[in-house]
Coordinates of C-alpha atoms in Angstrom, one line a residue:
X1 CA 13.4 24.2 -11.5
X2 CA 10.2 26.1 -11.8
X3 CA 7.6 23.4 -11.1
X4 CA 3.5 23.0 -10.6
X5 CA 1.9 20.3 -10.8
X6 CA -0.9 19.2 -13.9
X7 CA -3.4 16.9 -12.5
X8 CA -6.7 16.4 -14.1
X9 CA -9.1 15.6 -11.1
X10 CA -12.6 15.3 -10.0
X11 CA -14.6 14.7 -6.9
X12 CA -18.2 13.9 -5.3
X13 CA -19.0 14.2 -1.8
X14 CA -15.7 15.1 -0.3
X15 CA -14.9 18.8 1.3
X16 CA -11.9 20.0 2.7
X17 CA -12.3 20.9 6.0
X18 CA -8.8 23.1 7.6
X19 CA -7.1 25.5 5.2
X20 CA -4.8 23.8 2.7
X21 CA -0.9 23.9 3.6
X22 CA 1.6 23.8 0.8
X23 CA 5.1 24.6 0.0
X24 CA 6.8 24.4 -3.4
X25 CA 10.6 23.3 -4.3
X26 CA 13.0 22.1 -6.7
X27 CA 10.7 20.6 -8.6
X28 CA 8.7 19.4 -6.0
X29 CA 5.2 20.4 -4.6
X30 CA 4.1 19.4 -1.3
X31 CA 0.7 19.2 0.1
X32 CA -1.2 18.3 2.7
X33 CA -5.2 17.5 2.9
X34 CA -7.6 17.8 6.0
X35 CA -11.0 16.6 4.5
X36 CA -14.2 14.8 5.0
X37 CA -15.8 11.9 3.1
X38 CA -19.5 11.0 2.4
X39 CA -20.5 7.4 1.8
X40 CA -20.5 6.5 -1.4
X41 CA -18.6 9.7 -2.3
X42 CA -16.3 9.7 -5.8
X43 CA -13.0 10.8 -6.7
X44 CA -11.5 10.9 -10.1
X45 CA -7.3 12.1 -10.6
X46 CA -4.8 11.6 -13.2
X47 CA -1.9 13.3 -13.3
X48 CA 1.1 14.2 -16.2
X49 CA 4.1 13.4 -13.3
X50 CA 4.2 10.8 -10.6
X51 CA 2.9 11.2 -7.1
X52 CA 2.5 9.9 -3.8
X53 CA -0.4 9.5 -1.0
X54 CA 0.3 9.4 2.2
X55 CA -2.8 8.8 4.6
X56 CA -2.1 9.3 8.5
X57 CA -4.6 7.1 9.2
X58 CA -6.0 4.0 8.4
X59 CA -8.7 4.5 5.0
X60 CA -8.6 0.7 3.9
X61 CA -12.2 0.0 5.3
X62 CA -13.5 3.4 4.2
X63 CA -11.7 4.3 0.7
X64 CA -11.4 1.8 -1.9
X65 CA -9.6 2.7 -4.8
X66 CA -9.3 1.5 -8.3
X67 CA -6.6 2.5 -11.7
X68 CA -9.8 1.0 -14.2
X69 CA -13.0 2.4 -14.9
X70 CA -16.0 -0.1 -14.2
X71 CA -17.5 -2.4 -11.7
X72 CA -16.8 -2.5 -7.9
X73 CA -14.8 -6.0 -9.0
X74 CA -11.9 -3.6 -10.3
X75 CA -11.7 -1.9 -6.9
X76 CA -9.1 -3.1 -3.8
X77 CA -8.8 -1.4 -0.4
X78 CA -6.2 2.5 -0.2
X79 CA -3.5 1.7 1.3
X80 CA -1.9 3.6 3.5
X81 CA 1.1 4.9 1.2
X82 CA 0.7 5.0 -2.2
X83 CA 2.7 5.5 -5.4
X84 CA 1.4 6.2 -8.7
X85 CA 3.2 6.7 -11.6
X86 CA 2.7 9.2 -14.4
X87 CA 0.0 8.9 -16.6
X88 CA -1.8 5.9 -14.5
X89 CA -5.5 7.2 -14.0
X90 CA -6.8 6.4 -10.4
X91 CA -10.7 6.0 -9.3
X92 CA -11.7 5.8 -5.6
X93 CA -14.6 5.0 -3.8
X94 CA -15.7 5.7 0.1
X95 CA -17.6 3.1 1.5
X96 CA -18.9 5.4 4.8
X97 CA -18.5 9.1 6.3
X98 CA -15.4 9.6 7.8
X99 CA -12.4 12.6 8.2
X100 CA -9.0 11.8 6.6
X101 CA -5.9 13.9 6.3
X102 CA -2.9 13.0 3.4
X103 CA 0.6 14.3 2.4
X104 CA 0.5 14.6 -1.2
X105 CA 3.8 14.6 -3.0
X106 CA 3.8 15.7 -6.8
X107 CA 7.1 15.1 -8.7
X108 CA 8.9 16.1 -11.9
X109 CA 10.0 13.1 -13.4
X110 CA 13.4 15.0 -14.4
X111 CA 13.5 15.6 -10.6
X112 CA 13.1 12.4 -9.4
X113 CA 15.5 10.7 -12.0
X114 CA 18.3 13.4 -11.0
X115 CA 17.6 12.2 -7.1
X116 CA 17.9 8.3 -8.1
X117 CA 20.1 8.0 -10.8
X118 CA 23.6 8.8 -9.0
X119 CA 23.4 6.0 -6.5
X120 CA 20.7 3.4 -8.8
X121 CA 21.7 4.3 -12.1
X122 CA 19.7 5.3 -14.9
X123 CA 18.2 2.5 -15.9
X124 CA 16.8 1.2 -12.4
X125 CA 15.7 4.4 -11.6
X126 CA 13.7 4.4 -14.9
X127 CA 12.2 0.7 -14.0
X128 CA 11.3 2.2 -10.3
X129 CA 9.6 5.3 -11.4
X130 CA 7.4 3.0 -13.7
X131 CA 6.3 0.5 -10.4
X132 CA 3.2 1.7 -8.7
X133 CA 3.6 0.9 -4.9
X134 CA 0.7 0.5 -2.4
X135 CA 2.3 -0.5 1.2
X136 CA 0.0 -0.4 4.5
X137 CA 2.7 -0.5 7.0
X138 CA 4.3 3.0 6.7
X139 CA 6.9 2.1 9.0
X140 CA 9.7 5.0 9.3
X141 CA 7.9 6.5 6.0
X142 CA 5.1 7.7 8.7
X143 CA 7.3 9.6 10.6
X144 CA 9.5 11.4 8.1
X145 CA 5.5 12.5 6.5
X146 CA 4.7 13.9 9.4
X147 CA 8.2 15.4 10.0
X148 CA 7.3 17.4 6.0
X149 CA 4.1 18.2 7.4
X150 CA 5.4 20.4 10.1
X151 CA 7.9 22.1 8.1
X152 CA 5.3 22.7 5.4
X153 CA 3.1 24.0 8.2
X154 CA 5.6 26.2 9.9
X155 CA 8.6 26.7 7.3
X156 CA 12.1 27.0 9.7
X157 CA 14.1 25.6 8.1
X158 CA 16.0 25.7 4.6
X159 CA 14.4 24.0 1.9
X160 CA 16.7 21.6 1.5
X161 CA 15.6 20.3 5.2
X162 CA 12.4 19.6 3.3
X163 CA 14.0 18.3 -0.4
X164 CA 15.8 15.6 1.9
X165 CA 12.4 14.3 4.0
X166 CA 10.8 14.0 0.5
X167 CA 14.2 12.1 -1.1
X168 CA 14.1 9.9 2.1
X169 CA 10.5 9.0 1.7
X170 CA 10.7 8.5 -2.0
X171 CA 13.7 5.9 -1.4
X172 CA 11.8 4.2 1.6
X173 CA 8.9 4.0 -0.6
X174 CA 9.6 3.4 -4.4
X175 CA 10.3 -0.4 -5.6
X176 CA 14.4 0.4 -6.3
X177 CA 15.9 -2.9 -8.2
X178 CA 19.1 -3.9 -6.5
X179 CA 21.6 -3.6 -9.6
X180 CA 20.4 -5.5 -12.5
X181 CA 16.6 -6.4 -10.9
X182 CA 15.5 -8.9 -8.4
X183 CA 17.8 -11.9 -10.8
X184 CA 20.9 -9.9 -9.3
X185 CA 20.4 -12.1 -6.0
X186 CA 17.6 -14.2 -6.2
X187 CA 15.7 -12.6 -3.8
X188 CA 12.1 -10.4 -3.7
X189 CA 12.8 -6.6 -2.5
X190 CA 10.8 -5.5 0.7
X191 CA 9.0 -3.3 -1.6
X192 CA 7.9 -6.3 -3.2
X193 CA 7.3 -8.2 -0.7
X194 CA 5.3 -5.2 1.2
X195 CA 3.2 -5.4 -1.9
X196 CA 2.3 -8.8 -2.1
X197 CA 1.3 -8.2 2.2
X198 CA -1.1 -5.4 1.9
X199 CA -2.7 -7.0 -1.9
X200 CA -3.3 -10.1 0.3
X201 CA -4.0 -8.3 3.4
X202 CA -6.7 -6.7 1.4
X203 CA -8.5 -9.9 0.5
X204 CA -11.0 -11.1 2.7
X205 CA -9.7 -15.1 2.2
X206 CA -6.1 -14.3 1.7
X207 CA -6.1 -15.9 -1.5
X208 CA -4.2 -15.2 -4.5
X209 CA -3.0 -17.9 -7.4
X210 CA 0.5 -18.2 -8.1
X211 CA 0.2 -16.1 -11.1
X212 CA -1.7 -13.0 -9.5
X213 CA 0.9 -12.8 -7.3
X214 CA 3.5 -12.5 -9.5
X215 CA 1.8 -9.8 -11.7
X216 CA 1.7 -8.0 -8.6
X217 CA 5.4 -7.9 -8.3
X218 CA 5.9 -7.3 -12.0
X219 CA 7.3 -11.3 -12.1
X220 CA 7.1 -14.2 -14.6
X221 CA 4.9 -17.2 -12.5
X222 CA 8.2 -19.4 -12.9
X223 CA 10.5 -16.8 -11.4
X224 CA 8.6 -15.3 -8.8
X225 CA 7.7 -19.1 -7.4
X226 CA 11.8 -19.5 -7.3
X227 CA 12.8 -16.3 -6.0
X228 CA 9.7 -16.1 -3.2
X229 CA 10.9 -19.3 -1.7
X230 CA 14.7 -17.9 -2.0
X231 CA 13.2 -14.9 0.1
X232 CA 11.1 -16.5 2.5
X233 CA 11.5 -19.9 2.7
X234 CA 8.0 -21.3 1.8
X235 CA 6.3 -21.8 -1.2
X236 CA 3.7 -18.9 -2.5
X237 CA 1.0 -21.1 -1.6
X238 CA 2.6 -22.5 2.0
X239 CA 2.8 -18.6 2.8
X240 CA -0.7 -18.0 1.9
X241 CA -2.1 -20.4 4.4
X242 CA 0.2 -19.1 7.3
X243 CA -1.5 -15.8 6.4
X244 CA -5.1 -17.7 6.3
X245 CA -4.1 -19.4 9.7
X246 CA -3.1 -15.6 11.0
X247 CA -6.5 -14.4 9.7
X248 CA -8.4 -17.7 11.2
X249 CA -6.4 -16.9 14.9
X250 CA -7.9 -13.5 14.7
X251 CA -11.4 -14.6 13.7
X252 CA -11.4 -16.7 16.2
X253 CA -10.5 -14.1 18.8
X254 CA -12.7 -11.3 17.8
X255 CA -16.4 -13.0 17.4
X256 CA -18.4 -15.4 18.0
X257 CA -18.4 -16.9 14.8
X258 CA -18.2 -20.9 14.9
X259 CA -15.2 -22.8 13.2
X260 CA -17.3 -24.0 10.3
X261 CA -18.0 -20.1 9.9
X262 CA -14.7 -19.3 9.9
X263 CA -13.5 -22.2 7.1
X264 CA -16.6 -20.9 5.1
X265 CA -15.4 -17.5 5.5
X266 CA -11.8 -18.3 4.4
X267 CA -12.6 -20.7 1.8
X268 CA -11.6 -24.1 3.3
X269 CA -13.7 -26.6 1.7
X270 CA -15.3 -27.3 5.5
X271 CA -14.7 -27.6 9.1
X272 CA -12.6 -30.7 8.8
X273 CA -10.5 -29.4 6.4
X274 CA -9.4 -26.1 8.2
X275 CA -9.5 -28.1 11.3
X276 CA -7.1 -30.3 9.7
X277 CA -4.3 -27.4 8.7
X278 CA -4.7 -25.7 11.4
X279 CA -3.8 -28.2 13.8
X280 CA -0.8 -29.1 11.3
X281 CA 0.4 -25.6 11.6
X282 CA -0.5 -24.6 15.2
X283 CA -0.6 -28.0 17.0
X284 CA -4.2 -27.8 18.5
X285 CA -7.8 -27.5 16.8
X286 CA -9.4 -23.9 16.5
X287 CA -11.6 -24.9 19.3
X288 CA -9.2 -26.3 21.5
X289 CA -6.6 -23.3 20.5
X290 CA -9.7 -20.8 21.0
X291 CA -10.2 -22.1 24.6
X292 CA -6.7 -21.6 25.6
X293 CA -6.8 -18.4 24.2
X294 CA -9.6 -17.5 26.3
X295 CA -8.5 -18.9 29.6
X296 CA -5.4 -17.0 29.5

């Protein structure tokens, strides 16, 4: 298949900085960005097939990226890997100066439907190509970019050396239903379940209601709360406050900010109240679990 890529795009205050490397395939193009962000520089891209970002290193304090027009309110941290389907409009946002490099995949639908379809079927492969994905923890994906990036870089081998690191990252990556959805065995995919931990990785409280969390999944609120507990064995909300316990354990690590700090910070209604789950969930205070930390 003779393919290139139609993106519409637009950007402020980013420059490339190393010479562009490329290869095209079976409709597939492959390309990988060296560049250099200003704060408070702009980007603008939509794009008539799906694609896929791959940053190789860590842009979710720098980039923030939105797939609405408006307010900062609209805009979440860039993940690391990132799936957008066709036709979804995406607007980001850097925060600060700073150098970034990122594998862009671009994808004829046709192409990608021919990849899935013999092993997923038709139908799943349909559902997963609609799913945007946004994971921070790139895993095996991270190595199989940078394995592309090389043969992009210096070609050695066939192309279908390169057709299989792109299939392999698409299927590591892209939110595959396991025969007739998640219902099929009452269980959240890792893809979903990566989704849900960089969305509430992003937040600075680690709080999302019930039903925000299931929209991110592409859930009804009654399902998603029967199926998350099937998969992890806690409640949505039980699992939120481990993750607010994590991020508390952290805080308390890091600074020098006081408990009552920290429950402000993760919105605990005050000191007695964090002080109150933590020990529940820990078996010592903050303070008494930030001292031991510290003598160790």
């Amino acid at each position: 298949m003779s393919y290139w890529h139609s993106m519409n795009w637009h950007t402020e205050g980013i420059r490339v900085v190393a010479p562009v490397k490329w290869r095209r395939f079976d409709g597939l193009v492959s390309v990988f960005w060296e560049a250099e962000s200003q704060a408070g520089a702009k980007g603008y891209y939509l794009a008539d097939d799906p694609r896929i970002m791959i940053f190789f290193n860590d842009v979710s304090s720098r980039i923030q990226m939105s797939n609405r027009n408006g307010g900062l309110s609209h805009y979440r941290p860039m993940t690391r890997a990132v799936y957008v389907p066709a036709g979804v409009p995406m607007w980001t946002s850097s925060r600060s100066m700073h150098r970034f490099s990122h594998l862009n995949l671009h994808m004829h639908k046709d192409r990608l439907l021919r990849f899935l379809s013999p092993s997923v079927g038709n139908s799943a492969a349909l559902t997963a190509l609609r799913r945007p994905v946004e994971i921070q923890d790139l895993g095996a994906i991270e190595t199989l970019a940078g394995l592309l990036v090389d043969e992009i870089s210096n070609p050695s081998k066939h192309a279908v050396y390169a057709e299989s690191l792109v299939g392999s990252i698409v299927a590591g990556l892209l939110d595959i239903p396991e025969q007739d959805g998640e219902k099929a065995n009452g269980r959240l995919t890792q893809a979903q379940m990566n989704r849900l931990v960089s969305r509430i990785d992003g937040l600075g409280d680690c709080r999302m209601s019930v039903a925000e969390m299931a929209a991110a999944v592409g859930l009804s609120e009654s399902w998603f709360s029967n199926v998350f507990k099937q998969t992890t064995g806690k409640t949505p909300l039980q699992w939120q406050l481990g993750k607010r316990i994590d991020l508390a354990k952290k805080l308390l690590l890091e600074g020098d900010l006081t408990v009552a700090d920290i429950a402000a910070q993760l919105g605990f209604s005050d000191q007695a109240h964090l002080t109150k789950v933590f020990r529940q969930v820990v078996g010592q205070t903050p303070a008494a679990w930030r001292r031991m930390q510290q003598t160790r």
